[in-house]
Amino acid sequence: MALLKTTATVLGSTVQYRLNPAVKKYTLRDVGFVPTNNGNFQMERPLDSNSPFNSAIKLKMTIGKELQTLKLSVTSPDGLHPVDIFKSEKNAENVEQFNFIIANLVAREVLIKEG
């Protein structure tokens, strides 16, 4: 697994994100993060707006237990391969869903968008 960093982006995007310094653990749980065995927080969200039950491209986010580092990725349905949703128009719905999830995390003061 890649190391957690202070800023993160997904494959194909030029926008960087960092954690809001005011983020709290209870806020992470409120927006759907789950504590992992090592103390980090993880969230997975499908990017298929039609059905959350279909095997779909996923947004995966991990936040370090110290609430200062993170990792973002968009992966294949099995979660093993990175996917660039920005390179093809056929992924427009995935990009829209990605932007919706990220906008919610910014509004809830979990993330700060840079650039």
CSV table of N, CA, C and O in Angstrom, one decimal:
chain,number,residue,atom,x,y,z
A,1,MET,N,0.8,-1.2,0.0
A,1,MET,CA,0.0,0.0,0.0
A,1,MET,C,0.9,1.2,0.0
A,1,MET,O,1.9,1.3,0.7
A,2,ALA,N,0.5,2.2,-0.8
A,2,ALA,CA,1.3,3.5,-0.9
A,2,ALA,C,1.2,4.2,0.5
A,2,ALA,O,0.2,4.1,1.2
A,3,LEU,N,2.2,5.0,0.7
A,3,LEU,CA,2.3,5.8,1.9
A,3,LEU,C,1.3,6.9,1.9
A,3,LEU,O,1.0,7.5,0.9
A,4,LEU,N,0.8,7.2,3.1
A,4,LEU,CA,-0.1,8.3,3.2
A,4,LEU,C,0.7,9.6,3.2
A,4,LEU,O,1.8,9.7,3.7
A,5,LYS,N,0.1,10.7,2.6
A,5,LYS,CA,0.9,11.9,2.4
A,5,LYS,C,0.0,13.1,2.9
A,5,LYS,O,-1.2,12.9,3.1
A,6,THR,N,0.5,14.3,3.0
A,6,THR,CA,-0.2,15.4,3.4
A,6,THR,C,-1.2,15.9,2.4
A,6,THR,O,-2.2,16.5,2.7
A,7,THR,N,-0.9,15.7,1.1
A,7,THR,CA,-1.8,16.1,0.0
A,7,THR,C,-1.9,14.8,-0.9
A,7,THR,O,-1.1,14.0,-1.0
A,8,ALA,N,-3.1,14.8,-1.6
A,8,ALA,CA,-3.4,13.6,-2.4
A,8,ALA,C,-4.2,14.0,-3.6
A,8,ALA,O,-4.9,15.1,-3.6
A,9,THR,N,-4.1,13.3,-4.7
A,9,THR,CA,-4.9,13.4,-5.9
A,9,THR,C,-5.2,12.1,-6.4
A,9,THR,O,-4.7,11.1,-6.0
A,10,VAL,N,-6.1,12.0,-7.4
A,10,VAL,CA,-6.4,10.7,-8.1
A,10,VAL,C,-5.8,10.8,-9.5
A,10,VAL,O,-5.6,11.8,-10.0
A,11,LEU,N,-5.6,9.6,-10.0
A,11,LEU,CA,-5.0,9.4,-11.3
A,11,LEU,C,-5.8,10.3,-12.4
A,11,LEU,O,-7.1,10.1,-12.4
A,12,GLY,N,-5.2,11.1,-13.1
A,12,GLY,CA,-5.8,11.9,-14.2
A,12,GLY,C,-6.3,13.3,-13.7
A,12,GLY,O,-6.7,14.1,-14.6
A,13,SER,N,-6.3,13.6,-12.5
A,13,SER,CA,-6.7,14.8,-12.0
A,13,SER,C,-5.5,15.7,-11.6
A,13,SER,O,-4.5,15.2,-11.1
A,14,THR,N,-5.7,17.0,-11.8
A,14,THR,CA,-4.7,18.0,-11.4
A,14,THR,C,-5.0,18.6,-10.1
A,14,THR,O,-4.1,19.4,-9.6
A,15,VAL,N,-6.1,18.3,-9.5
A,15,VAL,CA,-6.5,18.9,-8.3
A,15,VAL,C,-5.9,18.1,-7.1
A,15,VAL,O,-6.1,16.9,-7.0
A,16,GLN,N,-5.3,18.9,-6.2
A,16,GLN,CA,-4.8,18.3,-4.9
A,16,GLN,C,-5.8,18.5,-3.8
A,16,GLN,O,-6.5,19.5,-3.7
A,17,TYR,N,-5.8,17.6,-2.9
A,17,TYR,CA,-6.6,17.7,-1.7
A,17,TYR,C,-5.8,17.5,-0.5
A,17,TYR,O,-4.8,16.7,-0.5
A,18,ARG,N,-6.1,18.1,0.6
A,18,ARG,CA,-5.5,17.9,1.9
A,18,ARG,C,-6.5,17.9,3.0
A,18,ARG,O,-7.6,18.4,2.8
A,19,LEU,N,-6.2,17.3,4.1
A,19,LEU,CA,-7.1,17.3,5.2
A,19,LEU,C,-7.3,18.7,5.8
A,19,LEU,O,-6.4,19.4,6.0
A,20,ASN,N,-8.5,18.9,6.2
A,20,ASN,CA,-8.8,20.2,7.0
A,20,ASN,C,-8.2,20.0,8.3
A,20,ASN,O,-8.4,19.0,9.0
A,21,PRO,N,-7.4,20.9,8.8
A,21,PRO,CA,-6.8,20.8,10.1
A,21,PRO,C,-7.8,20.7,11.3
A,21,PRO,O,-7.4,20.2,12.3
A,22,ALA,N,-9.0,21.1,11.0
A,22,ALA,CA,-10.0,21.1,12.1
A,22,ALA,C,-10.8,19.8,12.1
A,22,ALA,O,-11.8,19.6,12.9
A,23,VAL,N,-10.5,18.8,11.2
A,23,VAL,CA,-11.3,17.6,11.1
A,23,VAL,C,-11.2,16.8,12.4
A,23,VAL,O,-10.2,16.8,13.1
A,24,LYS,N,-12.3,16.2,12.8
A,24,LYS,CA,-12.4,15.4,14.0
A,24,LYS,C,-12.8,13.9,13.6
A,24,LYS,O,-13.4,13.7,12.6
A,25,LYS,N,-12.4,13.0,14.5
A,25,LYS,CA,-12.7,11.6,14.2
A,25,LYS,C,-14.2,11.3,14.1
A,25,LYS,O,-14.7,10.5,13.3
A,26,TYR,N,-15.0,12.0,14.9
A,26,TYR,CA,-16.5,11.8,14.9
A,26,TYR,C,-17.0,12.3,13.5
A,26,TYR,O,-18.0,11.7,13.0
A,27,THR,N,-16.4,13.3,13.0
A,27,THR,CA,-16.9,13.8,11.7
A,27,THR,C,-16.6,12.7,10.6
A,27,THR,O,-17.4,12.5,9.7
A,28,LEU,N,-15.4,12.1,10.7
A,28,LEU,CA,-15.1,11.1,9.7
A,28,LEU,C,-16.1,9.9,9.8
A,28,LEU,O,-16.6,9.4,8.7
A,29,ARG,N,-16.5,9.5,11.0
A,29,ARG,CA,-17.5,8.5,11.1
A,29,ARG,C,-18.8,8.9,10.6
A,29,ARG,O,-19.5,8.1,10.0
A,30,ASP,N,-19.2,10.2,10.8
A,30,ASP,CA,-20.5,10.7,10.3
A,30,ASP,C,-20.6,10.7,8.8
A,30,ASP,O,-21.7,10.5,8.3
A,31,VAL,N,-19.5,10.8,8.1
A,31,VAL,CA,-19.5,10.9,6.6
A,31,VAL,C,-19.2,9.5,6.0
A,31,VAL,O,-19.1,9.4,4.8
A,32,GLY,N,-19.0,8.5,6.8
A,32,GLY,CA,-18.9,7.1,6.3
A,32,GLY,C,-17.6,6.5,6.4
A,32,GLY,O,-17.4,5.4,5.9
A,33,PHE,N,-16.6,7.1,7.1
A,33,PHE,CA,-15.3,6.4,7.3
A,33,PHE,C,-15.5,5.4,8.4
A,33,PHE,O,-16.2,5.5,9.3
A,34,VAL,N,-14.7,4.3,8.2
A,34,VAL,CA,-14.7,3.2,9.2
A,34,VAL,C,-13.3,3.1,9.7
A,34,VAL,O,-12.3,3.1,9.0
A,35,PRO,N,-13.1,3.0,11.1
A,35,PRO,CA,-11.8,2.8,11.6
A,35,PRO,C,-11.2,1.4,11.2
A,35,PRO,O,-11.9,0.4,11.1
A,36,THR,N,-9.9,1.4,10.9
A,36,THR,CA,-9.3,0.2,10.5
A,36,THR,C,-8.5,-0.4,11.7
A,36,THR,O,-8.4,0.3,12.8
A,37,ASN,N,-8.0,-1.6,11.6
A,37,ASN,CA,-7.3,-2.3,12.7
A,37,ASN,C,-6.1,-1.5,13.2
A,37,ASN,O,-5.8,-1.5,14.4
A,38,ASN,N,-5.4,-0.7,12.3
A,38,ASN,CA,-4.2,0.0,12.7
A,38,ASN,C,-4.5,1.4,13.1
A,38,ASN,O,-3.6,2.2,13.3
A,39,GLY,N,-5.8,1.8,13.2
A,39,GLY,CA,-6.2,3.1,13.7
A,39,GLY,C,-6.5,4.1,12.6
A,39,GLY,O,-6.9,5.2,12.9
A,40,ASN,N,-6.2,3.8,11.4
A,40,ASN,CA,-6.5,4.7,10.3
A,40,ASN,C,-8.1,4.7,10.1
A,40,ASN,O,-8.8,3.9,10.6
A,41,PHE,N,-8.5,5.6,9.2
A,41,PHE,CA,-9.9,5.6,8.8
A,41,PHE,C,-10.0,5.4,7.3
A,41,PHE,O,-9.2,6.0,6.5
A,42,GLN,N,-10.9,4.6,6.8
A,42,GLN,CA,-11.1,4.2,5.4
A,42,GLN,C,-12.5,4.4,5.0
A,42,GLN,O,-13.4,4.1,5.7
A,43,MET,N,-12.7,4.8,3.7
A,43,MET,CA,-14.0,4.9,3.1
A,43,MET,C,-13.9,4.4,1.7
A,43,MET,O,-12.9,4.7,1.0
A,44,GLU,N,-14.9,3.7,1.2
A,44,GLU,CA,-15.0,3.2,-0.2
A,44,GLU,C,-16.4,3.6,-0.6
A,44,GLU,O,-17.4,3.3,0.1
A,45,ARG,N,-16.5,4.2,-1.8
A,45,ARG,CA,-17.7,4.6,-2.4
A,45,ARG,C,-17.8,4.2,-3.8
A,45,ARG,O,-16.9,4.6,-4.6
A,46,PRO,N,-18.8,3.5,-4.3
A,46,PRO,CA,-18.9,3.2,-5.7
A,46,PRO,C,-19.2,4.5,-6.5
A,46,PRO,O,-19.9,5.4,-6.0
A,47,LEU,N,-18.7,4.6,-7.7
A,47,LEU,CA,-18.9,5.8,-8.5
A,47,LEU,C,-19.9,5.5,-9.6
A,47,LEU,O,-20.0,6.3,-10.6
A,48,ASP,N,-20.8,4.5,-9.4
A,48,ASP,CA,-21.9,4.2,-10.4
A,48,ASP,C,-23.1,4.8,-9.8
A,48,ASP,O,-23.6,4.4,-8.7
A,49,SER,N,-23.6,5.9,-10.4
A,49,SER,CA,-24.8,6.6,-9.8
A,49,SER,C,-26.1,5.8,-10.1
A,49,SER,O,-27.1,6.1,-9.4
A,50,ASN,N,-26.1,4.8,-10.9
A,50,ASN,CA,-27.3,4.1,-11.2
A,50,ASN,C,-27.7,3.1,-10.1
A,50,ASN,O,-28.8,2.9,-9.8
A,51,SER,N,-26.7,2.3,-9.7
A,51,SER,CA,-26.9,1.3,-8.6
A,51,SER,C,-25.7,1.1,-7.8
A,51,SER,O,-24.6,0.8,-8.3
A,52,PRO,N,-25.8,1.3,-6.5
A,52,PRO,CA,-24.7,1.1,-5.6
A,52,PRO,C,-24.4,-0.4,-5.4
A,52,PRO,O,-23.4,-0.7,-4.8
A,53,PHE,N,-25.2,-1.2,-5.9
A,53,PHE,CA,-25.1,-2.7,-5.7
A,53,PHE,C,-24.3,-3.3,-6.9
A,53,PHE,O,-23.8,-4.4,-6.8
A,54,ASN,N,-24.2,-2.6,-8.0
A,54,ASN,CA,-23.4,-3.2,-9.1
A,54,ASN,C,-21.9,-3.1,-8.8
A,54,ASN,O,-21.5,-2.3,-8.1
A,55,SER,N,-21.2,-4.0,-9.5
A,55,SER,CA,-19.8,-3.9,-9.4
A,55,SER,C,-19.3,-2.7,-10.2
A,55,SER,O,-19.6,-2.6,-11.4
A,56,ALA,N,-18.8,-1.7,-9.5
A,56,ALA,CA,-18.5,-0.4,-10.1
A,56,ALA,C,-17.1,0.1,-9.7
A,56,ALA,O,-16.5,-0.3,-8.7
A,57,ILE,N,-16.6,1.0,-10.5
A,57,ILE,CA,-15.4,1.8,-10.2
A,57,ILE,C,-15.6,2.4,-8.8
A,57,ILE,O,-16.7,2.9,-8.5
A,58,LYS,N,-14.6,2.4,-7.9
A,58,LYS,CA,-14.7,2.9,-6.6
A,58,LYS,C,-13.8,4.1,-6.3
A,58,LYS,O,-12.7,4.1,-6.8
A,59,LEU,N,-14.2,5.0,-5.4
A,59,LEU,CA,-13.4,5.9,-4.8
A,59,LEU,C,-12.9,5.4,-3.4
A,59,LEU,O,-13.8,5.0,-2.6
A,60,LYS,N,-11.6,5.2,-3.2
A,60,LYS,CA,-11.1,4.8,-1.9
A,60,LYS,C,-10.3,5.9,-1.3
A,60,LYS,O,-9.5,6.5,-2.0
A,61,MET,N,-10.6,6.1,0.0
A,61,MET,CA,-9.8,7.1,0.7
A,61,MET,C,-9.4,6.6,2.0
A,61,MET,O,-10.2,5.9,2.7
A,62,THR,N,-8.2,6.8,2.4
A,62,THR,CA,-7.6,6.4,3.7
A,62,THR,C,-7.1,7.7,4.4
A,62,THR,O,-6.4,8.4,3.7
A,63,ILE,N,-7.4,7.9,5.6
A,63,ILE,CA,-6.9,9.0,6.4
A,63,ILE,C,-6.1,8.4,7.6
A,63,ILE,O,-6.6,7.5,8.3
A,64,GLY,N,-4.9,8.9,7.8
A,64,GLY,CA,-4.1,8.4,8.9
A,64,GLY,C,-4.6,8.7,10.2
A,64,GLY,O,-5.4,9.7,10.4
A,65,LYS,N,-4.3,7.8,11.2
A,65,LYS,CA,-4.9,7.9,12.5
A,65,LYS,C,-4.5,9.3,13.2
A,65,LYS,O,-5.3,9.7,14.1
A,66,GLU,N,-3.5,9.9,12.8
A,66,GLU,CA,-3.1,11.2,13.4
A,66,GLU,C,-3.9,12.4,12.8
A,66,GLU,O,-3.7,13.5,13.2
A,67,LEU,N,-4.7,12.1,11.8
A,67,LEU,CA,-5.6,13.0,11.1
A,67,LEU,C,-4.8,14.2,10.4
A,67,LEU,O,-5.2,15.3,10.3
A,68,GLN,N,-3.6,13.8,9.8
A,68,GLN,CA,-2.8,14.7,9.1
A,68,GLN,C,-2.4,14.2,7.7
A,68,GLN,O,-1.9,15.0,6.9
A,69,THR,N,-2.6,12.9,7.4
A,69,THR,CA,-2.2,12.4,6.1
A,69,THR,C,-3.3,11.6,5.5
A,69,THR,O,-4.3,11.2,6.2
A,70,LEU,N,-3.3,11.5,4.2
A,70,LEU,CA,-4.3,10.8,3.5
A,70,LEU,C,-3.9,10.2,2.2
A,70,LEU,O,-2.8,10.5,1.7
A,71,LYS,N,-4.7,9.3,1.6
A,71,LYS,CA,-4.5,8.7,0.3
A,71,LYS,C,-5.8,8.6,-0.4
A,71,LYS,O,-6.8,8.2,0.2
A,72,LEU,N,-5.8,9.0,-1.6
A,72,LEU,CA,-7.0,9.0,-2.5
A,72,LEU,C,-6.7,8.1,-3.7
A,72,LEU,O,-5.6,8.2,-4.3
A,73,SER,N,-7.7,7.3,-4.1
A,73,SER,CA,-7.5,6.6,-5.3
A,73,SER,C,-8.9,6.2,-5.9
A,73,SER,O,-9.9,6.0,-5.2
A,74,VAL,N,-8.9,6.1,-7.2
A,74,VAL,CA,-10.1,5.6,-7.9
A,74,VAL,C,-9.6,4.3,-8.5
A,74,VAL,O,-8.6,4.2,-9.2
A,75,THR,N,-10.4,3.2,-8.1
A,75,THR,CA,-9.9,1.9,-8.5
A,75,THR,C,-11.0,1.1,-9.3
A,75,THR,O,-12.1,1.4,-9.3
A,76,SER,N,-10.5,0.0,-9.9
A,76,SER,CA,-11.4,-0.9,-10.6
A,76,SER,C,-12.3,-1.6,-9.5
A,76,SER,O,-12.1,-1.4,-8.3
A,77,PRO,N,-13.4,-2.2,-10.0
A,77,PRO,CA,-14.4,-2.8,-9.1
A,77,PRO,C,-13.7,-3.7,-8.0
A,77,PRO,O,-14.2,-3.8,-6.9
A,78,ASP,N,-12.7,-4.4,-8.4
A,78,ASP,CA,-12.0,-5.3,-7.4
A,78,ASP,C,-11.1,-4.6,-6.5
A,78,ASP,O,-10.6,-5.2,-5.5
A,79,GLY,N,-10.9,-3.3,-6.7
A,79,GLY,CA,-10.1,-2.5,-5.8
A,79,GLY,C,-8.6,-2.6,-6.0
A,79,GLY,O,-7.8,-2.1,-5.2
A,80,LEU,N,-8.2,-3.3,-7.0
A,80,LEU,CA,-6.7,-3.6,-7.2
A,80,LEU,C,-6.0,-2.7,-8.2
A,80,LEU,O,-4.8,-2.6,-8.1
A,81,HIS,N,-6.7,-2.1,-9.1
A,81,HIS,CA,-6.1,-1.4,-10.2
A,81,HIS,C,-6.5,0.1,-10.3
A,81,HIS,O,-7.8,0.3,-10.2
A,82,PRO,N,-5.6,1.0,-10.3
A,82,PRO,CA,-6.0,2.4,-10.4
A,82,PRO,C,-6.7,2.7,-11.8
A,82,PRO,O,-6.4,2.1,-12.8
A,83,VAL,N,-7.7,3.6,-11.8
A,83,VAL,CA,-8.5,3.9,-13.0
A,83,VAL,C,-8.5,5.4,-13.2
A,83,VAL,O,-8.7,6.1,-12.2
A,84,ASP,N,-8.2,5.8,-14.4
A,84,ASP,CA,-8.3,7.3,-14.7
A,84,ASP,C,-9.7,7.6,-15.3
A,84,ASP,O,-9.9,7.3,-16.5
A,85,ILE,N,-10.6,8.1,-14.5
A,85,ILE,CA,-12.0,8.4,-14.9
A,85,ILE,C,-12.0,9.6,-15.7
A,85,ILE,O,-13.1,9.9,-16.4
A,86,PHE,N,-11.0,10.4,-15.8
A,86,PHE,CA,-11.0,11.7,-16.4
A,86,PHE,C,-10.6,11.7,-17.9
A,86,PHE,O,-10.7,12.7,-18.6
A,87,LYS,N,-10.1,10.5,-18.4
A,87,LYS,CA,-9.5,10.5,-19.7
A,87,LYS,C,-10.6,10.2,-20.8
A,87,LYS,O,-10.3,10.3,-22.0
A,88,SER,N,-11.8,9.8,-20.4
A,88,SER,CA,-12.8,9.4,-21.4
A,88,SER,C,-14.1,10.0,-21.1
A,88,SER,O,-14.5,10.0,-19.9
A,89,GLU,N,-14.8,10.4,-22.1
A,89,GLU,CA,-16.2,11.0,-21.9
A,89,GLU,C,-17.2,9.9,-21.4
A,89,GLU,O,-18.2,10.2,-20.8
A,90,LYS,N,-16.9,8.6,-21.7
A,90,LYS,CA,-17.8,7.6,-21.3
A,90,LYS,C,-17.8,7.5,-19.8
A,90,LYS,O,-18.7,6.8,-19.2
A,91,ASN,N,-16.9,8.1,-19.1
A,91,ASN,CA,-16.9,8.1,-17.6
A,91,ASN,C,-17.5,9.3,-17.0
A,91,ASN,O,-17.3,9.6,-15.8
A,92,ALA,N,-18.2,10.1,-17.8
A,92,ALA,CA,-18.8,11.3,-17.3
A,92,ALA,C,-19.6,11.2,-16.0
A,92,ALA,O,-19.5,12.0,-15.1
A,93,GLU,N,-20.4,10.1,-15.9
A,93,GLU,CA,-21.2,9.8,-14.7
A,93,GLU,C,-20.3,9.5,-13.5
A,93,GLU,O,-20.6,9.9,-12.4
A,94,ASN,N,-19.2,8.8,-13.8
A,94,ASN,CA,-18.3,8.5,-12.7
A,94,ASN,C,-17.6,9.8,-12.2
A,94,ASN,O,-17.5,10.0,-11.0
A,95,VAL,N,-17.3,10.7,-13.1
A,95,VAL,CA,-16.6,12.0,-12.7
A,95,VAL,C,-17.6,12.8,-11.9
A,95,VAL,O,-17.3,13.4,-10.9
A,96,GLU,N,-18.9,12.8,-12.4
A,96,GLU,CA,-19.9,13.6,-11.7
A,96,GLU,C,-20.1,13.0,-10.2
A,96,GLU,O,-20.2,13.8,-9.3
A,97,GLN,N,-20.2,11.7,-10.1
A,97,GLN,CA,-20.3,11.1,-8.8
A,97,GLN,C,-19.1,11.4,-7.9
A,97,GLN,O,-19.2,11.7,-6.7
A,98,PHE,N,-17.9,11.3,-8.5
A,98,PHE,CA,-16.7,11.6,-7.8
A,98,PHE,C,-16.7,13.0,-7.2
A,98,PHE,O,-16.4,13.3,-6.1
A,99,ASN,N,-17.1,14.0,-8.1
A,99,ASN,CA,-17.1,15.4,-7.7
A,99,ASN,C,-18.2,15.6,-6.6
A,99,ASN,O,-18.0,16.4,-5.7
A,100,PHE,N,-19.3,14.9,-6.7
A,100,PHE,CA,-20.3,15.0,-5.7
A,100,PHE,C,-19.8,14.6,-4.3
A,100,PHE,O,-20.0,15.2,-3.3
A,101,ILE,N,-19.1,13.4,-4.3
A,101,ILE,CA,-18.6,12.9,-3.0
A,101,ILE,C,-17.5,13.8,-2.4
A,101,ILE,O,-17.5,14.2,-1.3
A,102,ILE,N,-16.6,14.3,-3.3
A,102,ILE,CA,-15.6,15.2,-2.9
A,102,ILE,C,-16.2,16.5,-2.4
A,102,ILE,O,-15.8,17.1,-1.3
A,103,ALA,N,-17.2,17.1,-3.1
A,103,ALA,CA,-17.8,18.3,-2.7
A,103,ALA,C,-18.4,18.2,-1.3
A,103,ALA,O,-18.4,19.1,-0.5
A,104,ASN,N,-19.0,17.0,-1.0
A,104,ASN,CA,-19.6,16.7,0.3
A,104,ASN,C,-18.5,16.7,1.4
A,104,ASN,O,-18.7,17.3,2.5
A,105,LEU,N,-17.4,16.1,1.1
A,105,LEU,CA,-16.3,16.1,2.0
A,105,LEU,C,-15.7,17.4,2.3
A,105,LEU,O,-15.3,17.8,3.4
A,106,VAL,N,-15.7,18.3,1.3
A,106,VAL,CA,-15.2,19.7,1.4
A,106,VAL,C,-16.2,20.5,2.3
A,106,VAL,O,-15.9,21.2,3.2
A,107,ALA,N,-17.5,20.3,2.0
A,107,ALA,CA,-18.6,21.0,2.7
A,107,ALA,C,-18.6,20.6,4.2
A,107,ALA,O,-18.9,21.4,5.0
A,108,ARG,N,-18.3,19.3,4.4
A,108,ARG,CA,-18.3,18.8,5.8
A,108,ARG,C,-17.0,19.1,6.5
A,108,ARG,O,-16.7,18.6,7.6
A,109,GLU,N,-16.1,19.8,5.9
A,109,GLU,CA,-14.8,20.3,6.4
A,109,GLU,C,-13.9,19.1,6.7
A,109,GLU,O,-13.1,19.1,7.7
A,110,VAL,N,-14.0,18.1,5.9
A,110,VAL,CA,-13.0,17.0,6.0
A,110,VAL,C,-11.8,17.3,5.1
A,110,VAL,O,-10.7,17.1,5.5
A,111,LEU,N,-12.1,17.7,3.9
A,111,LEU,CA,-11.0,18.0,2.9
A,111,LEU,C,-11.0,19.5,2.5
A,111,LEU,O,-12.0,20.2,2.6
A,112,ILE,N,-9.8,19.9,2.1
A,112,ILE,CA,-9.6,21.2,1.5
A,112,ILE,C,-9.1,21.0,0.1
A,112,ILE,O,-8.1,20.3,-0.1
A,113,LYS,N,-9.7,21.7,-0.9
A,113,LYS,CA,-9.3,21.5,-2.3
A,113,LYS,C,-8.3,22.6,-2.6
A,113,LYS,O,-8.4,23.7,-2.2
A,114,GLU,N,-7.2,22.2,-3.2
A,114,GLU,CA,-6.1,23.0,-3.6
A,114,GLU,C,-5.9,23.0,-5.1
A,114,GLU,O,-5.6,22.0,-5.7
A,115,GLY,N,-6.2,24.1,-5.7
A,115,GLY,CA,-6.0,24.3,-7.2
A,115,GLY,C,-7.1,23.7,-8.0
A,115,GLY,O,-8.0,23.1,-7.7
